[in-house]
Coordinates of C-alpha atoms and ligand atoms in Angstrom, one line a residue:
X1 CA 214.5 -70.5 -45.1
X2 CA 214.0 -70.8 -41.4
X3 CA 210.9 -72.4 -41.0
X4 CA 208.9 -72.6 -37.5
X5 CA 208.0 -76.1 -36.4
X6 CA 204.8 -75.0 -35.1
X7 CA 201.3 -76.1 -36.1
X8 CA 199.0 -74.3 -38.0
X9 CA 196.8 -73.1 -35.6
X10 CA 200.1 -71.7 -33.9
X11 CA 201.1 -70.9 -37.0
X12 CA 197.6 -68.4 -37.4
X13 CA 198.7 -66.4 -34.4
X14 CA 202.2 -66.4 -34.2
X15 CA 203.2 -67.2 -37.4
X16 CA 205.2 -63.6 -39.8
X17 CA 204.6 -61.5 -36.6
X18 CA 207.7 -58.6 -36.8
X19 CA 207.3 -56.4 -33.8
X20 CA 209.3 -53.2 -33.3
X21 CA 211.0 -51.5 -30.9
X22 CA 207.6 -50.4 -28.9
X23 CA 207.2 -54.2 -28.2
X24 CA 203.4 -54.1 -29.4
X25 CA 201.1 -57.2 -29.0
X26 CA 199.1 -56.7 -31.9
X27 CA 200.7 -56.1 -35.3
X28 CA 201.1 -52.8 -36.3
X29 CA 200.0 -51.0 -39.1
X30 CA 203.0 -49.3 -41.1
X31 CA 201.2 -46.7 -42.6
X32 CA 204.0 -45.5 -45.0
X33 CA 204.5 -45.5 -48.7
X34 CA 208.0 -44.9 -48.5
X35 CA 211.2 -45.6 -46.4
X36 CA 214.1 -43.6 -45.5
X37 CA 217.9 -44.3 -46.0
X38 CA 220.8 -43.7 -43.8
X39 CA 223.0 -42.6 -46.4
X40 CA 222.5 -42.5 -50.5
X41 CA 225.0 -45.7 -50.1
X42 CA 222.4 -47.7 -48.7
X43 CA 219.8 -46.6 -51.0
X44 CA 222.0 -47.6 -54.0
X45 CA 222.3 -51.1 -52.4
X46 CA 218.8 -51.2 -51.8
X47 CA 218.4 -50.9 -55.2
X48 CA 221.2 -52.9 -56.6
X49 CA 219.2 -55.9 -54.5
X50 CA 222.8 -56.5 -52.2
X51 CA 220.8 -55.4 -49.2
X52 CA 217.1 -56.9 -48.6
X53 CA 215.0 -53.8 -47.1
X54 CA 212.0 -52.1 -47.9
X55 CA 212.4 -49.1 -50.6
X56 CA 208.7 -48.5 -51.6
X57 CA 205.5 -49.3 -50.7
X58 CA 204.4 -51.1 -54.5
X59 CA 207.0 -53.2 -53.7
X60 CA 206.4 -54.0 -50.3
X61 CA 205.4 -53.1 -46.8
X62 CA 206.1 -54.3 -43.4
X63 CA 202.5 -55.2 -42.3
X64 CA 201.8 -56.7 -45.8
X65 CA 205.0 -58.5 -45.7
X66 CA 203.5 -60.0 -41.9
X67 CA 199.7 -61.2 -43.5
X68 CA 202.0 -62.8 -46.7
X69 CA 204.3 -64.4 -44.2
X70 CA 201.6 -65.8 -41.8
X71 CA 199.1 -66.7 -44.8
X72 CA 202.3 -68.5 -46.3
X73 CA 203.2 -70.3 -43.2
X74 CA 199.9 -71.6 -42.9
X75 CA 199.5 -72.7 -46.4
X76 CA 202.9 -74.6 -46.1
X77 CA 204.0 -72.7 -49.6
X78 CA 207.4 -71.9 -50.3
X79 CA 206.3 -67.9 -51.4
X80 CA 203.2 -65.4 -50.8
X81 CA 202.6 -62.0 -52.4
X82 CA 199.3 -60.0 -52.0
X83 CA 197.3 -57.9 -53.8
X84 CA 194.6 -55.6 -54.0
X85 CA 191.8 -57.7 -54.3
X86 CA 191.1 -61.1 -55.5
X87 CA 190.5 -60.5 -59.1
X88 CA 194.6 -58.8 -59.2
X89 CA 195.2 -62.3 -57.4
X90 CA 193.6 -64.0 -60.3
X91 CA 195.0 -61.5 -63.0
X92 CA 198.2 -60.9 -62.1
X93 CA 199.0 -64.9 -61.6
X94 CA 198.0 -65.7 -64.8
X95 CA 199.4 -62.6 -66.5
X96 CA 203.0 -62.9 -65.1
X97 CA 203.1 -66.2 -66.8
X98 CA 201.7 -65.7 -70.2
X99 CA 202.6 -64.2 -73.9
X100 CA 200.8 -63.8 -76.8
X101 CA 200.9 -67.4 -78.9
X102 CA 200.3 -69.1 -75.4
X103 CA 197.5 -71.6 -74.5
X104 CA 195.5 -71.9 -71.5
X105 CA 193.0 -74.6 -70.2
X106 CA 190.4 -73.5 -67.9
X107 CA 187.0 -75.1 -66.1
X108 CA 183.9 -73.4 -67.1
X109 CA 182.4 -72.9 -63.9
X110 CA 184.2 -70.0 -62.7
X111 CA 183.5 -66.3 -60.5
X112 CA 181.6 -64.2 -62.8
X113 CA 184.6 -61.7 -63.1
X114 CA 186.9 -64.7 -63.5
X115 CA 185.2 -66.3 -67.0
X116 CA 185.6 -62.7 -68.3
X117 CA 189.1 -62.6 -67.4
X118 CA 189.1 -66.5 -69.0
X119 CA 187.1 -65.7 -72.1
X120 CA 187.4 -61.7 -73.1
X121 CA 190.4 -60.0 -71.5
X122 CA 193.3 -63.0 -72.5
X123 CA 191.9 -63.2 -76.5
X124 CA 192.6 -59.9 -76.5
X125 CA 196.1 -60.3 -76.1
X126 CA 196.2 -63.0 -78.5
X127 CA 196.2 -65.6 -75.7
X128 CA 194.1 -68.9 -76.8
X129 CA 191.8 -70.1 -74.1
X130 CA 189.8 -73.1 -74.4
X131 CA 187.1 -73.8 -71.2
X132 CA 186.2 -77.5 -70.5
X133 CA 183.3 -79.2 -68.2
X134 CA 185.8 -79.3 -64.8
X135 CA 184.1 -82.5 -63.8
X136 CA 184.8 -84.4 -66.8
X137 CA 188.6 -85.9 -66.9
X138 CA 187.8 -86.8 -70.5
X139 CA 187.2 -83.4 -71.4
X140 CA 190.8 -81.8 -69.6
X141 CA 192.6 -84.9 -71.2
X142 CA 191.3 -83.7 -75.0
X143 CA 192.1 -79.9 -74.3
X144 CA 195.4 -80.4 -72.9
X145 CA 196.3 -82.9 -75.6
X146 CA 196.5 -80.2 -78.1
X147 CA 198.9 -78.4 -74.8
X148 CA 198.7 -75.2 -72.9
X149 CA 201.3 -73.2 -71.1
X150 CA 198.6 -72.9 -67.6
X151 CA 195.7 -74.2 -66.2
X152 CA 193.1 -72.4 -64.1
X153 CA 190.5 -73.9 -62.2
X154 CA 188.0 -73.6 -59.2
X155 CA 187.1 -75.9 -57.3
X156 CA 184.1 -75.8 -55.8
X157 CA 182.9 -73.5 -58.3
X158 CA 180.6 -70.9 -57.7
X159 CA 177.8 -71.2 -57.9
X160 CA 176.8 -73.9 -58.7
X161 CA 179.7 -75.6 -56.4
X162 CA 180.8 -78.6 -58.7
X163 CA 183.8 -80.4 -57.7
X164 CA 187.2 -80.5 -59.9
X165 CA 189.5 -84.0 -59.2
X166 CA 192.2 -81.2 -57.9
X167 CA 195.1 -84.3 -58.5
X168 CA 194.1 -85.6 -61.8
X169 CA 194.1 -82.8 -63.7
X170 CA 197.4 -81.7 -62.1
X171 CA 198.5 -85.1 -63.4
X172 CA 197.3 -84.5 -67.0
X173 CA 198.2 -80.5 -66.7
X174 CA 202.0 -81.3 -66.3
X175 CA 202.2 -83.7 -68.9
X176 CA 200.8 -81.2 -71.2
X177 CA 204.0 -78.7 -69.7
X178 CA 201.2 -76.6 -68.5
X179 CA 201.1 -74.7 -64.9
X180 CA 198.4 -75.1 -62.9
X181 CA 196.3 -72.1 -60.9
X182 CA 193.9 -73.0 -58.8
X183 CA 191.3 -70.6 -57.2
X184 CA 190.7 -71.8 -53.6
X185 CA 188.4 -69.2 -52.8
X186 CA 184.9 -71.3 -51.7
X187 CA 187.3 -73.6 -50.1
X188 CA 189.8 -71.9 -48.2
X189 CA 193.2 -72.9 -46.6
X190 CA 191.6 -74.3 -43.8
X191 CA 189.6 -77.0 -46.2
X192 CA 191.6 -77.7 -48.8
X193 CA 195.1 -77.8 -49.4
X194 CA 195.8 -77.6 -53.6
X195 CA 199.3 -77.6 -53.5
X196 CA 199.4 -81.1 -51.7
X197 CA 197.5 -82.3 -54.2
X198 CA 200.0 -81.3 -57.3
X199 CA 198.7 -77.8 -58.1
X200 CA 201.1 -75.1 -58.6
X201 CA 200.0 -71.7 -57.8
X202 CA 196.7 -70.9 -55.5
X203 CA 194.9 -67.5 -56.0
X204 CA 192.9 -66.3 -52.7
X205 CA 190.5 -63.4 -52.9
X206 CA 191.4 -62.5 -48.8
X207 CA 187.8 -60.6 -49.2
X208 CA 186.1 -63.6 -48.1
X209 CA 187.5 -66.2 -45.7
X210 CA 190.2 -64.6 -44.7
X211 CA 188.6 -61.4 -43.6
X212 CA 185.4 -63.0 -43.3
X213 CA 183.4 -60.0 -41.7
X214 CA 183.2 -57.9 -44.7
X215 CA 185.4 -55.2 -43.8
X216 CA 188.5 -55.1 -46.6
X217 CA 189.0 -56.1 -50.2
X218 CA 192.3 -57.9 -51.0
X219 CA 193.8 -61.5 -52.4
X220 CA 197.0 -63.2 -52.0
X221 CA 198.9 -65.5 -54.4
X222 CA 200.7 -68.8 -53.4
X223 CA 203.6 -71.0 -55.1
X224 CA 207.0 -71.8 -55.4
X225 CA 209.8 -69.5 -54.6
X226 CA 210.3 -69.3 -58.1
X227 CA 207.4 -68.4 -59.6
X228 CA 206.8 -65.6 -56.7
X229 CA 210.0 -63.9 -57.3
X230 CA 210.7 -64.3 -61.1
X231 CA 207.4 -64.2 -62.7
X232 CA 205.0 -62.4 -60.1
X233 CA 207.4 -60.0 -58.6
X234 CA 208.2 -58.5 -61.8
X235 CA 205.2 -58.5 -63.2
X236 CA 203.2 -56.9 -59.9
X237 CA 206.3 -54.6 -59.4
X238 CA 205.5 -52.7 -62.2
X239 CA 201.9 -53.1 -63.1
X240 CA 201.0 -52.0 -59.4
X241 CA 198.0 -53.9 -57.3
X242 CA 199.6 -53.6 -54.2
X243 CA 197.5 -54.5 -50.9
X244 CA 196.7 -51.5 -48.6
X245 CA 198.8 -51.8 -45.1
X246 CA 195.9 -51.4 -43.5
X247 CA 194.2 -53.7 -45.2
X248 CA 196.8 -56.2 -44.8
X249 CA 196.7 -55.7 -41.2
X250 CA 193.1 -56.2 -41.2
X251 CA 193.5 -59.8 -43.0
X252 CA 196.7 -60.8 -40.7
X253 CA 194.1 -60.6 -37.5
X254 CA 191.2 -62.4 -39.2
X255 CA 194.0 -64.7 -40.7
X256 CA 193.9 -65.8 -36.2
X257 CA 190.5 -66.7 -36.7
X258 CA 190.0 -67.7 -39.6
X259 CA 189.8 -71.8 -39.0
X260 CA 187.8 -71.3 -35.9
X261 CA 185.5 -69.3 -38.1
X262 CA 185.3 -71.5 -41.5
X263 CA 184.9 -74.6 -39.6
X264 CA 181.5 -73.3 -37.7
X265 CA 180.3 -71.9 -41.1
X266 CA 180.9 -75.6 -42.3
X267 CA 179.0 -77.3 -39.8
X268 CA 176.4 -75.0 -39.7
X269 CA 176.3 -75.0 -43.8
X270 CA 175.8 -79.1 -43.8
X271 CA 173.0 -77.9 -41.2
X272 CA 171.0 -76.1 -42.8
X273 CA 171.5 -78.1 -45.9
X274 CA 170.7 -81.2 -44.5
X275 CA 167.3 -79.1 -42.6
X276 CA 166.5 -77.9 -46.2
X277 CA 167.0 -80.8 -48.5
X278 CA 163.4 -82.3 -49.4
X279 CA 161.7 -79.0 -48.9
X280 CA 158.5 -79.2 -50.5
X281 CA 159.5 -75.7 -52.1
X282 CA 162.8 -76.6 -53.6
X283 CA 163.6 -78.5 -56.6
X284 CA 167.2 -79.2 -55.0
X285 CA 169.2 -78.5 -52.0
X286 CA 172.8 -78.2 -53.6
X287 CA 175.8 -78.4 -51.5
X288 CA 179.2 -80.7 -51.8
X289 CA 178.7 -82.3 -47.9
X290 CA 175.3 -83.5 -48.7
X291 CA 175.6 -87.6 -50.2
X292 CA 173.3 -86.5 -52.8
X293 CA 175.5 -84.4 -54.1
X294 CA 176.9 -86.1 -57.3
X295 CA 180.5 -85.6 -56.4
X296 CA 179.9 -86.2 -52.5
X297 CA 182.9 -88.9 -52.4
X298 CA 185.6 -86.3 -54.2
X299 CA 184.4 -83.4 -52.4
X300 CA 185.1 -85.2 -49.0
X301 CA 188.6 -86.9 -50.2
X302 CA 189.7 -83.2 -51.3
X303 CA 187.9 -81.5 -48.4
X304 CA 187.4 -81.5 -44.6
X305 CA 184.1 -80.5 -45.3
X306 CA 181.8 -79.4 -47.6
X307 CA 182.2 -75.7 -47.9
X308 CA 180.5 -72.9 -46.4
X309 CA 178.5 -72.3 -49.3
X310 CA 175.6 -74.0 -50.9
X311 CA 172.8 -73.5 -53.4
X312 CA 168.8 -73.5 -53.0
X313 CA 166.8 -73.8 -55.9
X314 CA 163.1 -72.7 -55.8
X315 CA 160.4 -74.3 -57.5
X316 CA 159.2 -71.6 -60.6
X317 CA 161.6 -69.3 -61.8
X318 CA 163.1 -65.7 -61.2
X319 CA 159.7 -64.1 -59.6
X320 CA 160.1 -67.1 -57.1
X321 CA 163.3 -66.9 -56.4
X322 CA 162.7 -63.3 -55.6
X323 CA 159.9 -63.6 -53.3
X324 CA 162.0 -66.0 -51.1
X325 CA 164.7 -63.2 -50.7
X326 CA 162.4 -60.7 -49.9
X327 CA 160.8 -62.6 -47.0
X328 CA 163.7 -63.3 -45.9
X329 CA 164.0 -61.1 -42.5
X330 CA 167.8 -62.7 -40.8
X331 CA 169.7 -63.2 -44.2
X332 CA 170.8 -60.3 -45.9
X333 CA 170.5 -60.0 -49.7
X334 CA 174.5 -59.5 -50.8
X335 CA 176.2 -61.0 -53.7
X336 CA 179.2 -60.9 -51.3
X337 CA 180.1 -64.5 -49.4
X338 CA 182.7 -65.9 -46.4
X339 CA 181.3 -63.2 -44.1
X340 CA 179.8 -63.6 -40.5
X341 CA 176.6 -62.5 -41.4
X342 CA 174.5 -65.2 -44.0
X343 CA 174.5 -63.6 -47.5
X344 CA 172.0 -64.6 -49.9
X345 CA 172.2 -64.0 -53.7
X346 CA 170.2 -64.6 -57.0
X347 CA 173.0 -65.3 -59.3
X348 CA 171.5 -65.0 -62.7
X349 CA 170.7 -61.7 -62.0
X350 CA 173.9 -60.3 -60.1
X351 CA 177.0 -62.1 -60.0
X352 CA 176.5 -64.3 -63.2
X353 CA 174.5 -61.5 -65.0
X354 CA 177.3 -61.3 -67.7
X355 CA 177.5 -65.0 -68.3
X356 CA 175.7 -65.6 -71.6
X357 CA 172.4 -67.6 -71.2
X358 CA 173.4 -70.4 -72.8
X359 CA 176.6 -70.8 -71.2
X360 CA 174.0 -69.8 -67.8
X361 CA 172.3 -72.8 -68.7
X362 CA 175.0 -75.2 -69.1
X363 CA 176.7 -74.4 -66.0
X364 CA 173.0 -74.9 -63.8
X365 CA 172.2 -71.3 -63.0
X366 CA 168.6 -71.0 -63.4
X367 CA 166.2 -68.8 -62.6
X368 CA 165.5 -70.1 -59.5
X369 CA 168.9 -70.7 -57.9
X370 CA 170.2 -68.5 -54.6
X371 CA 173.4 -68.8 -53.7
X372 CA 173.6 -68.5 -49.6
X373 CA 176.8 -68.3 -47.8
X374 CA 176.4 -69.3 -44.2
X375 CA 177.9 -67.0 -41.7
X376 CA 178.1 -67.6 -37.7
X377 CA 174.5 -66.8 -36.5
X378 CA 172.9 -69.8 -34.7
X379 CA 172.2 -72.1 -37.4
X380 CA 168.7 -73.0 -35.8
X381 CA 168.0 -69.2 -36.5
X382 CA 169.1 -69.3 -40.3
X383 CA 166.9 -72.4 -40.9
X384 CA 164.1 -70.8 -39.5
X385 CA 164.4 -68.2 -41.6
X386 CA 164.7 -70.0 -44.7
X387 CA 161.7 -71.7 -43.8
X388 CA 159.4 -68.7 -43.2
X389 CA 160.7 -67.0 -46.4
X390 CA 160.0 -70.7 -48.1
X391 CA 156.2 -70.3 -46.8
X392 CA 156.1 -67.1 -47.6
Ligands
LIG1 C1 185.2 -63.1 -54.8 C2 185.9 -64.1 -55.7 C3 186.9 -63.7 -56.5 C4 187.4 -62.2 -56.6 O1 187.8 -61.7 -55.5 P1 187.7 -60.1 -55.1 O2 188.4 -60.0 -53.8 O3 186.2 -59.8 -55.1 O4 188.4 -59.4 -56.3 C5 187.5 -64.6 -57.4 N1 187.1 -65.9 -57.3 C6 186.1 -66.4 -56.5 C7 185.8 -67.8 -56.5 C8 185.5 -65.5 -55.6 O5 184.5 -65.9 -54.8

């Protein structure tokens, strides 16, 4: 592999780009679902594998090839592939690896789409899945002592953004023989780096940071060279949730702005939070930067910083909760998140809706949490807002 020595902000820009005989600045889109062949020689060896070229666009694309490339480079990972969203990210990465008879170990506090992939869709193909309190080491070490073949965690969670000790359970994952999949969704590669930290496979839904002004659905997987090629290829190949070219080319510009972006949600995030926490109107101010957040120290050895998301909790329940979103008159009202424009959401209602109540309960969603993703207004402006919708 020839690697560039450049940094990863260089990397962001330059990294994957492929231009073509037109000399283009920007990366084109290669809207095409096929390719053509000079002879039916060199499609034979195209399909025989002895030549490396593109045959059909399931199985790859130029401009997808450039977002995997860059999104690779700037993870560090030895292999990318893409996909058509962030749940075929999720899916397909833990599908590729699984059979019936096999085991896995997974944190309770996952996307709302993600615990029905954990706890309805696997069972059903006679997969075993066992979900443990992700904060609790004690709790990983007993469910992995009985082994499991993977591992799927997030980290923070959403919503209720608890921390997972990314290392440890890698640690107590591989003893088990298990592979480990880590969503790093609220994080993103520009605040966390998982596969430093032991994990073996990250899962990206590109929906969020990595387009990060709502335009495009899509999700990438990372690993090792091996995994990419002999267990996700084939699997993805065949099964089919290829990422859109022009989708892909979508991601590969916001991939360019994508630090420059995160890190001014960040700091505008601990803002706010820090504006917020004591309200007379909220029970608790949730949000991994914030000391009083019970895994503070964790959050901030694993993280640059503490997220761009965070969690409000009104005093009263669901009507109160309500009445806050509907004042509110900047943030829009979207269970969507990473985007430029603040999203506010009322999970028990929307994204966690399908989460049973008890399980609701155990994992803090109440009535009166929002979830609010910070985007890039002026912070001053958001806090404002959230303080007039608080009154109101
Ligand atoms: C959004 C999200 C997903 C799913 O991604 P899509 O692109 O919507 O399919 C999975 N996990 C987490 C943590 C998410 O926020």
């Amino acid at each position: 592999m020839n690697e560039p020595s450049w940094r990863p902000d260089t990397l962001a820009v330059r990294g994957g780009v492929e231009r073509s005989q037109f000399d283009e600045t920007a990366e084109a889109i290669y809207a095409t679902s096929g390719f053509v062949y000079s002879s039916a020689a060199e499609a034979e060896a195209a399909f025989s594998g002895d030549i490396d070229r593109f045959v059909y666009g399931r199985y790859g694309n130029p401009t997808v090839a450039m977002f995997e490339e860059r999104l690779r480079l700037i993870e560090g990972a030895e292999a990318c592939l893409a996909t058509a969203s962030g749940m075929a990210a999720v899916w397909a990465a833990l599908a590729c690896q699984l059979s019936a008879g096999d085991r896995v170990v997974a944190s309770r506090a996952l996307f709302g789409s993600c615990t029905v992939v954990i706890n309805e869709i696997l069972p059903r193909f006679g997969i075993e899945t066992e979900v443990v309190d992700g904060t609790s080491l004690d709790e990983w070490r007993n469910a992995l002592a009985r082994g499991a073949n993977a591992v799927f965690l997030e980290t923070p969670s959403n919503p209720g953004l608890e921390i997972i000790d990314i290392g440890a359970v890698c640690e107590l994952a591989h003893e088990a023989g298990a592979t480990v999949v880590v969503d790093n969704i609220f994080a993103s590669p520009v605040l966390q780096s998982p596969l430093a930290m032991g994990a073996d496979v990250i899962v990206y839904s590109a929906t969020k940071h990595i387009d990060g002004q709502g335009r495009t659905l899509g999700g990438a997987i990372l690993g090792t060279r091996e995994f990419i090629e002999d267990k996700v290829m084939p699997f993805t190949r065949h099964t089919g949730p290829s990422l859109s070219p022009f989708n892909a080319w979508v991601f590969v510009k916001g991939l360019e702005t994508m630090r420059l972006r995160v890190e001014h949600s960040a700091t505008s995030a601990l803002k706010v939070a820090e504006a917020l926490e004591g309200h007379e109107r909220l029970v608790s101010v949730c949000f991994p930067g914030l000391p009083s957040h019970p895994q503070h120290g964790l959050a901030m050895r694993q993280m640059s910083a503490g997220g761009t998301v965070l969690t409000l909790t009104v005093e009263g329940g669901k009507d109160d909760a309500f009445r806050m979103l509907d004042s509110l008159e900047l943030v829009d009202i979207s269970n969507n998140l990473g985007d430029s424009k603040s999203l506010i959401t009322h999970p028990a209602t929307t994204t966690h809706r399908r989460v049973k109540p008890e399980m609701r309960a155990q994992l803090g969603i109440t009535d009166g949490m929002a979830r609010l993703s910070i985007g890039l207004e002026d912070p001053a402006d958001i806090i404002e807002d959230l303080e007039q919708a608080l009154r109101g």
